[in-house]
């Protein structure tokens, strides 16, 4: 739990720093220092935390309720129902409803995730509060939904492809290790397990670096998209014709 809180804090600060850094770079900043970005990101931590809590808590409660409901219904069915096809069909039906609701929740969460990206940028770039940022994010999404959805699809495909490429070495480590453990038997399985674990530890820094680069790229794109969508229109050029 302590590690989760620590890494969550770093994640929120990192996301805020990326938004700040991408915005400053887009505005023409010559250099970006870590200490500078960290200091400028600190005032936004609790607002970013509150926004994530406000959006994420209802989904968490809903998932817990669904899992608990299916669990209680299944327990009640097996405890009080009569054995046979009827009980099995009832349980399968409950699972069908559960997975159907999970699919619906997943689609809704994707849409809310796109709104959340705009709201986070609004909080950091326009210095808004939690509710103001959420309202601003919704307005930006509503006015440019098609653009934001296309960007989300493109970034999702890029993230999936890069994630697959980055995961290939892990597959190349796990499969031979598993085969070696199976062939070695219960007396000598420790050697292939240690070799596979050592290879994974050596690859872990590379994995973290690539993951950081991908996340930095994705967040920078979202920040640039937000800046473009919310940029004030240029004033119309008025041609002055002098009378002769």
Protein backbone atom coordinates (compact mmCIF):
# COMPACT_ATOMS: atom_id res chain seq x y z
CA UNK A 1 0.00 0.00 0.00
CA UNK A 2 2.86 2.37 0.82
CA UNK A 3 4.52 1.66 -2.53
CA UNK A 4 1.20 2.13 -4.35
CA UNK A 5 0.68 5.54 -2.69
CA UNK A 6 4.27 6.54 -3.50
CA UNK A 7 4.05 5.58 -7.16
CA UNK A 8 0.59 7.11 -7.49
CA UNK A 9 1.99 10.39 -6.17
CA UNK A 10 4.87 10.20 -8.65
CA UNK A 11 2.41 9.38 -11.45
CA UNK A 12 0.22 12.41 -10.74
CA UNK A 13 3.27 14.69 -10.47
CA UNK A 14 4.76 13.22 -13.63
CA UNK A 15 1.54 13.74 -15.59
CA UNK A 16 1.25 17.32 -14.35
CA UNK A 17 4.90 17.97 -15.20
CA UNK A 18 4.42 16.57 -18.69
CA UNK A 19 1.45 18.86 -19.30
CA UNK A 20 3.44 21.85 -18.05
CA UNK A 21 6.54 20.90 -20.00
CA UNK A 22 4.75 20.20 -23.28
CA UNK A 23 2.87 23.49 -23.02
CA UNK A 24 6.02 25.48 -22.29
CA UNK A 25 7.91 23.76 -25.10
CA UNK A 26 5.06 24.48 -27.50
CA UNK A 27 5.15 28.12 -26.39
CA UNK A 28 8.83 28.32 -27.35
CA UNK A 29 10.73 27.58 -24.12
CA UNK A 30 14.42 27.07 -24.85
CA UNK A 31 15.05 24.59 -22.02
CA UNK A 32 13.06 22.70 -19.39
CA UNK A 33 14.55 21.84 -16.01
CA UNK A 34 13.30 19.01 -13.81
CA UNK A 35 13.34 21.14 -10.67
CA UNK A 36 11.47 23.94 -12.41
CA UNK A 37 8.73 21.63 -13.68
CA UNK A 38 8.47 19.86 -10.31
CA UNK A 39 8.07 23.17 -8.46
CA UNK A 40 5.47 24.45 -10.91
CA UNK A 41 3.53 21.17 -10.79
CA UNK A 42 3.28 20.92 -6.99
CA UNK A 43 0.34 23.37 -6.56
CA UNK A 44 -1.82 21.24 -8.88
CA UNK A 45 -1.34 17.91 -7.09
CA UNK A 46 -4.44 17.97 -4.90
CA UNK A 47 -6.62 19.27 -7.72
CA UNK A 48 -5.42 16.50 -10.03
CA UNK A 49 -5.88 13.98 -7.22
CA UNK A 50 -9.40 15.26 -6.52
CA UNK A 51 -10.31 15.08 -10.21
CA UNK A 52 -9.12 11.47 -10.51
CA UNK A 53 -10.92 10.56 -7.28
CA UNK A 54 -14.14 12.25 -8.40
CA UNK A 55 -14.11 10.41 -11.73
CA UNK A 56 -12.65 7.06 -10.63
CA UNK A 57 -14.50 6.44 -7.35
CA UNK A 58 -17.97 5.88 -8.91
CA UNK A 59 -16.49 3.32 -11.34
CA UNK A 60 -14.72 1.54 -8.49
CA UNK A 61 -17.89 1.41 -6.38
CA UNK A 62 -19.93 0.19 -9.37
CA UNK A 63 -17.46 -2.62 -10.14
CA UNK A 64 -17.40 -3.68 -6.47
CA UNK A 65 -21.21 -3.72 -6.38
CA UNK A 66 -21.39 -5.78 -9.60
CA UNK A 67 -18.82 -8.32 -8.40
CA UNK A 68 -20.48 -8.56 -5.00
CA UNK A 69 -23.92 -8.92 -6.60
CA UNK A 70 -22.81 -11.72 -8.91
CA UNK A 71 -20.98 -13.43 -6.05
CA UNK A 72 -23.98 -13.27 -3.71
CA UNK A 73 -26.38 -14.35 -6.43
CA UNK A 74 -24.14 -17.27 -7.37
CA UNK A 75 -23.75 -18.29 -3.73
CA UNK A 76 -27.50 -18.08 -3.16
CA UNK A 77 -28.16 -20.09 -6.34
CA UNK A 78 -25.80 -22.89 -5.43
CA UNK A 79 -26.93 -22.92 -1.80
CA UNK A 80 -30.70 -22.82 -2.24
CA UNK A 81 -31.27 -23.89 -5.84
CA UNK A 82 -31.85 -27.41 -7.04
CA UNK A 83 -28.97 -29.04 -8.88
CA UNK A 84 -29.48 -29.32 -12.60
CA UNK A 85 -29.56 -27.44 -15.85
CA UNK A 86 -31.86 -24.72 -14.50
CA UNK A 87 -29.39 -23.63 -11.85
CA UNK A 88 -26.51 -23.72 -14.34
CA UNK A 89 -28.48 -21.68 -16.87
CA UNK A 90 -29.31 -19.11 -14.19
CA UNK A 91 -25.68 -18.77 -13.19
CA UNK A 92 -24.53 -18.49 -16.81
CA UNK A 93 -27.19 -15.83 -17.37
CA UNK A 94 -25.90 -13.85 -14.41
CA UNK A 95 -22.38 -14.06 -15.79
CA UNK A 96 -23.66 -12.89 -19.19
CA UNK A 97 -25.31 -9.86 -17.60
CA UNK A 98 -22.14 -9.18 -15.61
CA UNK A 99 -19.83 -9.25 -18.64
CA UNK A 100 -22.35 -7.24 -20.68
CA UNK A 101 -22.34 -4.54 -18.02
CA UNK A 102 -18.54 -4.65 -17.91
CA UNK A 103 -18.44 -4.01 -21.68
CA UNK A 104 -20.82 -1.05 -21.32
CA UNK A 105 -18.79 0.33 -18.42
CA UNK A 106 -15.59 -0.05 -20.46
CA UNK A 107 -17.03 1.98 -23.35
CA UNK A 108 -18.26 4.67 -20.95
CA UNK A 109 -14.86 4.74 -19.21
CA UNK A 110 -13.10 5.29 -22.55
CA UNK A 111 -15.32 8.29 -23.29
CA UNK A 112 -14.86 9.66 -19.77
CA UNK A 113 -11.12 9.10 -20.12
CA UNK A 114 -11.05 11.41 -23.14
CA UNK A 115 -13.00 14.04 -21.19
CA UNK A 116 -10.63 13.55 -18.26
CA UNK A 117 -7.63 14.28 -20.46
CA UNK A 118 -9.16 17.63 -21.42
CA UNK A 119 -10.09 18.38 -17.80
CA UNK A 120 -6.55 17.67 -16.56
CA UNK A 121 -5.10 19.99 -19.17
CA UNK A 122 -7.67 22.63 -18.22
CA UNK A 123 -6.69 22.44 -14.54
CA UNK A 124 -2.97 22.76 -15.22
CA UNK A 125 -2.93 25.14 -18.19
CA UNK A 126 -5.80 27.40 -17.13
CA UNK A 127 -5.36 27.10 -13.34
CA UNK A 128 -8.91 25.90 -12.71
CA UNK A 129 -10.46 24.05 -9.81
CA UNK A 130 -11.68 20.45 -9.93
CA UNK A 131 -15.29 21.10 -10.92
CA UNK A 132 -14.36 24.00 -13.18
CA UNK A 133 -11.74 21.86 -14.91
CA UNK A 134 -14.21 19.02 -15.37
CA UNK A 135 -16.78 21.40 -16.84
CA UNK A 136 -14.15 22.90 -19.12
CA UNK A 137 -13.01 19.45 -20.23
CA UNK A 138 -16.59 18.45 -21.06
CA UNK A 139 -17.12 21.63 -23.10
CA UNK A 140 -13.91 21.07 -25.07
CA UNK A 141 -14.84 17.44 -25.72
CA UNK A 142 -18.40 18.35 -26.71
CA UNK A 143 -17.27 21.01 -29.17
CA UNK A 144 -14.52 18.86 -30.78
CA UNK A 145 -15.66 15.29 -30.15
CA UNK A 146 -14.72 13.92 -33.57
CA UNK A 147 -11.17 15.32 -33.44
CA UNK A 148 -10.60 14.01 -29.91
CA UNK A 149 -11.95 10.54 -30.76
CA UNK A 150 -9.71 10.31 -33.84
CA UNK A 151 -6.67 11.34 -31.77
CA UNK A 152 -7.59 8.79 -29.10
CA UNK A 153 -7.84 6.02 -31.71
CA UNK A 154 -4.49 6.94 -33.28
CA UNK A 155 -2.75 7.12 -29.89
CA UNK A 156 -4.39 3.84 -28.85
CA UNK A 157 -3.07 2.08 -31.95
CA UNK A 158 0.41 3.55 -31.45
CA UNK A 159 0.42 2.53 -27.80
CA UNK A 160 -0.76 -0.99 -28.66
CA UNK A 161 1.86 -1.50 -31.37
CA UNK A 162 4.70 -0.12 -29.26
CA UNK A 163 3.51 -2.13 -26.26
CA UNK A 164 3.52 -5.30 -28.35
CA UNK A 165 7.04 -4.63 -29.60
CA UNK A 166 8.27 -3.89 -26.08
CA UNK A 167 6.59 -7.05 -24.76
CA UNK A 168 8.24 -9.37 -27.32
CA UNK A 169 11.49 -9.70 -25.32
CA UNK A 170 9.45 -10.60 -22.24
CA UNK A 171 7.72 -13.35 -24.22
CA UNK A 172 11.15 -14.46 -25.45
CA UNK A 173 12.25 -14.71 -21.81
CA UNK A 174 9.14 -16.35 -20.32
CA UNK A 175 8.56 -19.11 -22.89
CA UNK A 176 12.10 -20.61 -22.85
CA UNK A 177 12.18 -20.32 -19.06
CA UNK A 178 8.85 -22.14 -18.73
CA UNK A 179 9.99 -24.85 -21.15
CA UNK A 180 13.28 -25.19 -19.27
CA UNK A 181 11.48 -25.50 -15.94
CA UNK A 182 9.15 -28.15 -17.39
CA UNK A 183 12.03 -30.14 -18.89
CA UNK A 184 14.27 -29.82 -15.85
CA UNK A 185 11.66 -31.26 -13.52
CA UNK A 186 10.97 -30.41 -9.92
CA UNK A 187 14.55 -31.06 -8.79
CA UNK A 188 16.35 -28.70 -11.21
CA UNK A 189 13.69 -26.15 -12.12
CA UNK A 190 15.39 -23.45 -10.03
CA UNK A 191 18.18 -22.92 -12.61
CA UNK A 192 15.99 -21.94 -15.60
CA UNK A 193 13.80 -19.91 -13.24
CA UNK A 194 16.82 -17.93 -12.00
CA UNK A 195 18.10 -17.43 -15.56
CA UNK A 196 14.71 -16.17 -16.73
CA UNK A 197 14.34 -13.93 -13.68
CA UNK A 198 17.82 -12.51 -14.23
CA UNK A 199 17.10 -11.76 -17.88
CA UNK A 200 13.87 -10.01 -16.90
CA UNK A 201 15.67 -7.89 -14.29
CA UNK A 202 18.24 -6.88 -16.92
CA UNK A 203 15.47 -5.97 -19.37
CA UNK A 204 13.39 -4.09 -16.78
CA UNK A 205 15.25 -0.73 -17.11
CA UNK A 206 14.79 -0.86 -20.90
CA UNK A 207 11.09 -1.62 -20.40
CA UNK A 208 10.67 1.30 -18.00
CA UNK A 209 12.48 3.70 -20.34
CA UNK A 210 10.38 2.70 -23.36
CA UNK A 211 7.18 2.92 -21.29
CA UNK A 212 8.19 6.38 -20.08
CA UNK A 213 8.90 7.55 -23.61
CA UNK A 214 5.52 6.29 -24.86
CA UNK A 215 3.65 7.90 -21.96
CA UNK A 216 5.53 11.17 -22.47
CA UNK A 217 4.65 11.15 -26.16
CA UNK A 218 0.97 10.39 -25.55
CA UNK A 219 0.58 13.05 -22.85
CA UNK A 220 2.42 15.62 -24.95
CA UNK A 221 0.08 14.95 -27.87
CA UNK A 222 -2.98 15.42 -25.64
CA UNK A 223 -1.58 18.69 -24.33
CA UNK A 224 -0.87 20.00 -27.84
CA UNK A 225 -4.34 18.93 -28.97
CA UNK A 226 -5.89 20.81 -26.04
CA UNK A 227 -3.85 23.93 -26.81
CA UNK A 228 -4.91 23.84 -30.46
CA UNK A 229 -8.58 23.24 -29.67
CA UNK A 230 -8.73 26.05 -27.10
CA UNK A 231 -6.53 28.57 -28.92
CA UNK A 232 -8.20 31.92 -29.49
CA UNK A 233 -8.92 32.54 -33.18
CA UNK A 234 -6.62 34.98 -34.92
CA UNK A 235 -8.16 38.38 -35.57
CA UNK A 236 -9.37 38.91 -39.10
CA UNK A 237 -6.96 40.77 -41.32
CA UNK A 238 -8.46 44.09 -42.38
CA UNK A 239 -7.11 45.58 -45.55
CA UNK A 240 -6.87 49.35 -45.40
CA UNK A 241 -7.44 51.06 -48.74
CA UNK A 242 -6.22 54.61 -48.89
CA UNK A 243 -8.30 57.04 -50.89
CA UNK A 244 -6.48 58.66 -53.77
